[in-house]
PDB file of C-alpha atoms in Angstrom:
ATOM      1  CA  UNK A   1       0.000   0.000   0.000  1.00 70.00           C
ATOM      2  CA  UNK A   2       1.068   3.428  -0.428  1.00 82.00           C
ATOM      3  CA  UNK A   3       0.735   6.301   2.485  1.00 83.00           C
ATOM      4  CA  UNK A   4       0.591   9.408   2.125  1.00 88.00           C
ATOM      5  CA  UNK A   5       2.802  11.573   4.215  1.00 95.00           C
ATOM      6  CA  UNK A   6       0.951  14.218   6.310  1.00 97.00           C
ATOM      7  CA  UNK A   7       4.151  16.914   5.292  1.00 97.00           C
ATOM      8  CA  UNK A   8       6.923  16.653   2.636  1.00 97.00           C
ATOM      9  CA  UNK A   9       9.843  18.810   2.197  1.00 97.00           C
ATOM     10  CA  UNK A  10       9.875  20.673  -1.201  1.00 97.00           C
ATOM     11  CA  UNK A  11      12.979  23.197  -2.787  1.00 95.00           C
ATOM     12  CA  UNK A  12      11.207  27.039  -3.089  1.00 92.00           C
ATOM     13  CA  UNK A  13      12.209  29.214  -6.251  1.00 90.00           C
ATOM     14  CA  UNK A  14      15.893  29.780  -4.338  1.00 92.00           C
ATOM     15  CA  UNK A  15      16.660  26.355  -3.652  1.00 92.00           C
ATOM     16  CA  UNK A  16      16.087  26.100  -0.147  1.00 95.00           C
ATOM     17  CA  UNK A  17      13.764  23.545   1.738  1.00 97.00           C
ATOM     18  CA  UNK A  18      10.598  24.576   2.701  1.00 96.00           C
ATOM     19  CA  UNK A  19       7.497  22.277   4.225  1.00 97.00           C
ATOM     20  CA  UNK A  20       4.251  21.528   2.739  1.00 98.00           C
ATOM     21  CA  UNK A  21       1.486  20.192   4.822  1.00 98.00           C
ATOM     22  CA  UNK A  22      -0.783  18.072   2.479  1.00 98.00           C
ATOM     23  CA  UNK A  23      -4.448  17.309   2.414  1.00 96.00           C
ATOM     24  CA  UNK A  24      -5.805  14.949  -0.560  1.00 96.00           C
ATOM     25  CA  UNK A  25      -4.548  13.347  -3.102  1.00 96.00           C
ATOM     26  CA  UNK A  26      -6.129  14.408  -6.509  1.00 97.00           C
ATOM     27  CA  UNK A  27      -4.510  12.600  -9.032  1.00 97.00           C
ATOM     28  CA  UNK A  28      -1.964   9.981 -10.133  1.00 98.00           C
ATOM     29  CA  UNK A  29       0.174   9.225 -13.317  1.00 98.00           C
ATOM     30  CA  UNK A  30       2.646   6.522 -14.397  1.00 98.00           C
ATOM     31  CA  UNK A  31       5.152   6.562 -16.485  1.00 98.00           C
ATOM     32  CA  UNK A  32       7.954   3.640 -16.596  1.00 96.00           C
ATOM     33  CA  UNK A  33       8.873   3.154 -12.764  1.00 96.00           C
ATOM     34  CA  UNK A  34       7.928   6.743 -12.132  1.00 97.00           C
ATOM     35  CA  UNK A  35       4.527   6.797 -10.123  1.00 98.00           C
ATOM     36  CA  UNK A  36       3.489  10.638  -9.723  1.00 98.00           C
ATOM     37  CA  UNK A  37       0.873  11.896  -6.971  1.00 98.00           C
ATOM     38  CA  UNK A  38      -0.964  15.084  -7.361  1.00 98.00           C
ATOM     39  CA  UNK A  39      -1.609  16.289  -3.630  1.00 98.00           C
ATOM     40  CA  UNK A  40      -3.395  19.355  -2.445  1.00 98.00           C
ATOM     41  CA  UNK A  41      -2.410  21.543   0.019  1.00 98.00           C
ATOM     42  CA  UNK A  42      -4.055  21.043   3.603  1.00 97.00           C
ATOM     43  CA  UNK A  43      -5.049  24.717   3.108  1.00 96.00           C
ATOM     44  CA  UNK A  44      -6.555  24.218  -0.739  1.00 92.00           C
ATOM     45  CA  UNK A  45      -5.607  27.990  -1.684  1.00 95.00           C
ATOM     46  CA  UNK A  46      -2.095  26.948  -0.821  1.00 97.00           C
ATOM     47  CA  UNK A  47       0.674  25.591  -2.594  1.00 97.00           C
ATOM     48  CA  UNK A  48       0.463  21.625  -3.440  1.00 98.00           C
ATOM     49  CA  UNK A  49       2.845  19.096  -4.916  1.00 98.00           C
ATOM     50  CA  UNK A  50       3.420  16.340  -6.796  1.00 98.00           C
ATOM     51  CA  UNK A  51       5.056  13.409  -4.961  1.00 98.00           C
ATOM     52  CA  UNK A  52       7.250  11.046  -7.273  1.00 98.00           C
ATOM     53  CA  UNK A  53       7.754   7.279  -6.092  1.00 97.00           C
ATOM     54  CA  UNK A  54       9.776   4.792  -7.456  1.00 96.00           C
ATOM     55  CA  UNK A  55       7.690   1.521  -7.870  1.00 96.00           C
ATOM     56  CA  UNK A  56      10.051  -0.790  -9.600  1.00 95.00           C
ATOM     57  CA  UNK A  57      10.047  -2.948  -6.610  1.00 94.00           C
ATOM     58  CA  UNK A  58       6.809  -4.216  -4.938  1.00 91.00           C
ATOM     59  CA  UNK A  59       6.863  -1.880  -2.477  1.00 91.00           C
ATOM     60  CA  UNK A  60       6.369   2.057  -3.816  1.00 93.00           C
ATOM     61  CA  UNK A  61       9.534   3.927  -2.723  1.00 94.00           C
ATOM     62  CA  UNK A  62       9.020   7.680  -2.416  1.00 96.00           C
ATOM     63  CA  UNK A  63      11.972   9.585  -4.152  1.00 96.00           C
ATOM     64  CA  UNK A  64      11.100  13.385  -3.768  1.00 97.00           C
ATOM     65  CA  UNK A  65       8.312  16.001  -4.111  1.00 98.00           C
ATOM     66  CA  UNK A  66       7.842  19.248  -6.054  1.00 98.00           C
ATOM     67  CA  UNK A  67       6.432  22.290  -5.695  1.00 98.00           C
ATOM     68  CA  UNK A  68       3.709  23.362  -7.910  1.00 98.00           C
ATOM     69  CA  UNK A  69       0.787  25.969  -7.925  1.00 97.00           C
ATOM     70  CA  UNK A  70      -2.561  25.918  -5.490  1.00 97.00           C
ATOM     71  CA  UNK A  71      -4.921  22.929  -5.909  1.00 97.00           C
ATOM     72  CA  UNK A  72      -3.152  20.543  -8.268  1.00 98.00           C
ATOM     73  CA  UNK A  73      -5.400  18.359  -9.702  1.00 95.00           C
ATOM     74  CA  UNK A  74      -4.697  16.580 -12.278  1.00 98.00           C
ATOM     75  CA  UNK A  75      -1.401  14.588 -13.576  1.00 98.00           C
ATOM     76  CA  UNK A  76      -0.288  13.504 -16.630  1.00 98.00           C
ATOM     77  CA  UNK A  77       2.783  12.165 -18.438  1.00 98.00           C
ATOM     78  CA  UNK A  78       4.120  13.304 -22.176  1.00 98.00           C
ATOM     79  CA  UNK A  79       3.860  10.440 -23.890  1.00 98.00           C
ATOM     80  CA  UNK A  80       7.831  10.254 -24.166  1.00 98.00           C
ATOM     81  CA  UNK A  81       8.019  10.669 -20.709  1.00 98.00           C
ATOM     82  CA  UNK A  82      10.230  13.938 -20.751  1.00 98.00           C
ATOM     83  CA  UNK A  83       7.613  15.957 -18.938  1.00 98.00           C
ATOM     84  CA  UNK A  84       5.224  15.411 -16.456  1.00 98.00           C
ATOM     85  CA  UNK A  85       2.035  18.198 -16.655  1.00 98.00           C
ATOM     86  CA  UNK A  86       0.059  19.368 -13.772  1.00 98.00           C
ATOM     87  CA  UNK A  87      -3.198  21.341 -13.915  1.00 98.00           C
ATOM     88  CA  UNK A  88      -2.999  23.578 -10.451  1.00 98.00           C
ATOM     89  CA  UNK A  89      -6.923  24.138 -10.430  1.00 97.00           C
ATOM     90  CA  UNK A  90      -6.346  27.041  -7.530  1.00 95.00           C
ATOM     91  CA  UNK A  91      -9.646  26.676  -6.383  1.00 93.00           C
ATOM     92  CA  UNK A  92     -10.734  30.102  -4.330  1.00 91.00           C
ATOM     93  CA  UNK A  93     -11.705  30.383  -0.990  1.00 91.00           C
ATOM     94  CA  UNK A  94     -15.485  30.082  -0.688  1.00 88.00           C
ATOM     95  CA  UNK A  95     -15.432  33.649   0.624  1.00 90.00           C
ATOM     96  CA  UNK A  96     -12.880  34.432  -1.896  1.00 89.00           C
ATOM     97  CA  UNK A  97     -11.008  36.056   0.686  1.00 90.00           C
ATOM     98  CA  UNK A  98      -8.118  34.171  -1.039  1.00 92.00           C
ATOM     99  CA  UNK A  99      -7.956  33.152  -4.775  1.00 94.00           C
ATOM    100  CA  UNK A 100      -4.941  31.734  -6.462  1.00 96.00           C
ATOM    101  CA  UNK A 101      -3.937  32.250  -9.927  1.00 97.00           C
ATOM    102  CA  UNK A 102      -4.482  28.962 -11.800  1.00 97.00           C
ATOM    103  CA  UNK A 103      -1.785  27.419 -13.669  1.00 98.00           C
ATOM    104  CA  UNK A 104       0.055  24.594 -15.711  1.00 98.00           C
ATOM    105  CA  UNK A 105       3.079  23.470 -13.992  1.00 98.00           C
ATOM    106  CA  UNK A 106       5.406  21.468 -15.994  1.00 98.00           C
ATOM    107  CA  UNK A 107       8.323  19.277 -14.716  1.00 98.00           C
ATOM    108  CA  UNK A 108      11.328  17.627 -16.424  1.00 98.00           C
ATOM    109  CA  UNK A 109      12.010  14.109 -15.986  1.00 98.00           C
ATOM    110  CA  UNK A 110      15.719  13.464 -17.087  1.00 97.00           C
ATOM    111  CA  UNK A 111      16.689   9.664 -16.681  1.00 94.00           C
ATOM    112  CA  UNK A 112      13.333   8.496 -14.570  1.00 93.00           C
ATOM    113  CA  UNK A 113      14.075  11.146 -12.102  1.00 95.00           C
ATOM    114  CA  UNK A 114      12.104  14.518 -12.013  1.00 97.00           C
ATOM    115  CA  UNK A 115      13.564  17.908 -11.633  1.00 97.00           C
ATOM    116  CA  UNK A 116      13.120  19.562  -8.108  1.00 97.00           C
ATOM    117  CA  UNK A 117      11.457  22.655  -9.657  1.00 97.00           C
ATOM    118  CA  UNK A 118       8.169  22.549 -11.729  1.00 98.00           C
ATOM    119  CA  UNK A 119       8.109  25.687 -14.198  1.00 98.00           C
ATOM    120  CA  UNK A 120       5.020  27.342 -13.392  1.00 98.00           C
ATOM    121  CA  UNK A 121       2.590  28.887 -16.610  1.00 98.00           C
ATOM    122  CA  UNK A 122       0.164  31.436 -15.578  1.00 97.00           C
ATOM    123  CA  UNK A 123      -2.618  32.757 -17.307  1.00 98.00           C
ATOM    124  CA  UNK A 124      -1.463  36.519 -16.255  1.00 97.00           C
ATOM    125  CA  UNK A 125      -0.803  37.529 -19.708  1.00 97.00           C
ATOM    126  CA  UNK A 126      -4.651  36.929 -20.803  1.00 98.00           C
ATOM    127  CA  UNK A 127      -5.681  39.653 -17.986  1.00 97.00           C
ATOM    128  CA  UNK A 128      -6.101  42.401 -20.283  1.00 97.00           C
ATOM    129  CA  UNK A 129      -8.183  39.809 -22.482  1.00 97.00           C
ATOM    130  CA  UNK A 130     -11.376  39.705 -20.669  1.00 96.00           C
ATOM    131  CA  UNK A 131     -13.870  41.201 -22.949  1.00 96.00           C
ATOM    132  CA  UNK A 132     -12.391  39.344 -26.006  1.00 97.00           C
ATOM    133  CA  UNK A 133     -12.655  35.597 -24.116  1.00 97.00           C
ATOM    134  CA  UNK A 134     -15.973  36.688 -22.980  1.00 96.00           C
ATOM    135  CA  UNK A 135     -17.171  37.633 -26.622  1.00 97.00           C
ATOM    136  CA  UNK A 136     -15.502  34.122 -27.552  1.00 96.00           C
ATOM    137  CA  UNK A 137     -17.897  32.253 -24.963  1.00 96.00           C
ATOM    138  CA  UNK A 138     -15.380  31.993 -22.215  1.00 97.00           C
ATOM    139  CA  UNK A 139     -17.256  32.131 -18.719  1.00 96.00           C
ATOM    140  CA  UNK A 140     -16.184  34.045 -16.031  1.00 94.00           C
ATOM    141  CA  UNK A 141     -18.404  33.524 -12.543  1.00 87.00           C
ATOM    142  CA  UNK A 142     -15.576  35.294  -9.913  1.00 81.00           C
ATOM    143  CA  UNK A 143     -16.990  38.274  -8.290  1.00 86.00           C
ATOM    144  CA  UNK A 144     -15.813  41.959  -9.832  1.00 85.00           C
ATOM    145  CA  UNK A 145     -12.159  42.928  -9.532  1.00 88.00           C
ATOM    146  CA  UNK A 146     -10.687  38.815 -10.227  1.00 92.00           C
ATOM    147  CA  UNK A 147      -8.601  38.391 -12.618  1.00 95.00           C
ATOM    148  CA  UNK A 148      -9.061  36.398 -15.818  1.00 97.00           C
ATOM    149  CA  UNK A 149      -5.840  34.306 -14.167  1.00 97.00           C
ATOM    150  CA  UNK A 150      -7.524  34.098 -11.230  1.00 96.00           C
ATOM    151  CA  UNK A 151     -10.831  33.115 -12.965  1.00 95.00           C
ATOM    152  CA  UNK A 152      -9.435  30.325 -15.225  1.00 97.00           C
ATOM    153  CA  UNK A 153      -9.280  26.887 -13.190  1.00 96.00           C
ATOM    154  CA  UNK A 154      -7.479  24.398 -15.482  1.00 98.00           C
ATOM    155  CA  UNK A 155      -9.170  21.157 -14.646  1.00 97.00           C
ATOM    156  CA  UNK A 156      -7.631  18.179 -17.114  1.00 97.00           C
ATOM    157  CA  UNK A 157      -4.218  17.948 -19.696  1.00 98.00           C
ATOM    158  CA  UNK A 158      -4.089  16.062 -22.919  1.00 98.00           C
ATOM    159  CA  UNK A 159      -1.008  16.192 -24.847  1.00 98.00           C
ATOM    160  CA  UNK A 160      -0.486  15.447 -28.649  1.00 98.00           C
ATOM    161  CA  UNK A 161       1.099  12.413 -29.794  1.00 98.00           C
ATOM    162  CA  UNK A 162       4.751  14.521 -30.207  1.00 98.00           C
ATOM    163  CA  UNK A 163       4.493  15.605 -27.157  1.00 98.00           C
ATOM    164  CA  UNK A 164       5.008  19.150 -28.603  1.00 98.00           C
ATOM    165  CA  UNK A 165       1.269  20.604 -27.623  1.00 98.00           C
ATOM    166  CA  UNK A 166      -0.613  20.209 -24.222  1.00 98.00           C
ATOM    167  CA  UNK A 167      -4.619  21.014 -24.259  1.00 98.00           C
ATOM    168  CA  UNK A 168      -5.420  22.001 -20.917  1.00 98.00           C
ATOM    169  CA  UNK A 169      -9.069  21.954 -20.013  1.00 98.00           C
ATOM    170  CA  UNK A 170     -11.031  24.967 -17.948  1.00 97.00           C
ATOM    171  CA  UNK A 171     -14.115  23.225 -17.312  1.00 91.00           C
ATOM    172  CA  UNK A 172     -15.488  25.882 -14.940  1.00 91.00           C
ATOM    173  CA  UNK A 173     -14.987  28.579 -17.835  1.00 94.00           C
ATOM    174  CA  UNK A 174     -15.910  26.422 -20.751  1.00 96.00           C
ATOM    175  CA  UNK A 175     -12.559  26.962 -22.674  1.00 97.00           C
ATOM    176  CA  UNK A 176      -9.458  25.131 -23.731  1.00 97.00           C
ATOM    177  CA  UNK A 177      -6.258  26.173 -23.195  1.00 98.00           C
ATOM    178  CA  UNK A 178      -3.052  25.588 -25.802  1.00 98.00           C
ATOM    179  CA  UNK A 179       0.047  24.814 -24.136  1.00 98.00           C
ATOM    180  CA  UNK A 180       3.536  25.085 -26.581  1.00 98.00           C
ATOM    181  CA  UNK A 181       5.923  22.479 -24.387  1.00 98.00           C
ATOM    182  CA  UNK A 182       8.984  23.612 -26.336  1.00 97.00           C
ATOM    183  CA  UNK A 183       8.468  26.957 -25.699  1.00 98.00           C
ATOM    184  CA  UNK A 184       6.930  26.452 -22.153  1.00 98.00           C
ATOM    185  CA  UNK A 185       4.067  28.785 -22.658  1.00 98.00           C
ATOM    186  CA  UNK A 186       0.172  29.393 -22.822  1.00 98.00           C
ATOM    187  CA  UNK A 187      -0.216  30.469 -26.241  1.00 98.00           C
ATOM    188  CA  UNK A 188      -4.353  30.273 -26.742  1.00 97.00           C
ATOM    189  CA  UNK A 189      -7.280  30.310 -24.811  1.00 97.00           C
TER     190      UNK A 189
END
């Protein structure tokens, strides 16, 4: 069986450990001997991770975990295996006295082992957008004054066959999201 621990130990942007207390796991994703857990934050408008386990043997050994945006929720693999694609759903506060830009985090897997950093895509750059998404059929429920990064919750990943595009779903806002993975960017919602 596999148990998951009630705090791991994760590198911040500097390189220095910091502690994450976790609440569920959301997710999970194979790829090779590389098992990957999406777990939320105890505090869901927090920063989560994704917990990597080696499972080669018949017992699940845990190798690290990673740092990625509020709420991640769901996992996913490139189909090479080079990346491993998390969509941070950042979930507001029911009072929205905190709300959490969504994102797509992205980590490198070099060799079966996963980078200690995930590279973290926001939606920021689609603030300015709001009207034009609207007009497109884009839903945005937040109350007045969110922004559209805050607004967009990506939900679910798909990635193309070359693992050169990811399609990140935004349920909640009835979009799609294009992801460029050579590039590392949002490039369309």
């Amino acid at each position: 069986p596999l148990a998951m621990p009630a705090t791991v130990t994760v590198k911040d942007a500097g390189g220095a450990d910091e502690t994450l207390t976790l609440g569920f796991a959301n997710s999970i994703a194979i790829s090779g001997n590389l098992l990957a857990v999406a777990a939320e934050n105890a505090v869901k408008s927090s920063t989560g991770a994704v917990l990597f386990y080696d499972i080669s043997a018949a017992t699940p050994a845990f190798v690290k975990a990673v740092k990625v945006g509020a709420l991640p929720d769901m996992v996913t693999f490139t189909p090479d295996g080079s990346l491993l694609l998390v969509a941070n759903e950042a979930e507001p506060e029911s009072d929205y006295s905190v709300d959490p830009e969504g994102s797509v985090g992205i980590i490198a897997i070099t060799a079966g082992v996963a980078a200690d950093q995930a590279t973290l895509l926001t939606f920021s750059a689609f603030n300015a957008d709001q009207a034009d998404l609207a007009a497109q059929g884009v839903k945005f429920a937040a109350p007045l004054g969110t922004t559209v990064a805050q607004d967009l919750e990506p939900e679910y990943i798909t990635v193309s066959s070359d693992n050169k595009t990811a399609f990140v779903s935004l349920q909640e806002n009835n979009a799609l999201a294009v992801v460029d993975l050579a590039d590392k960017a949002i490039t369309k919602v």
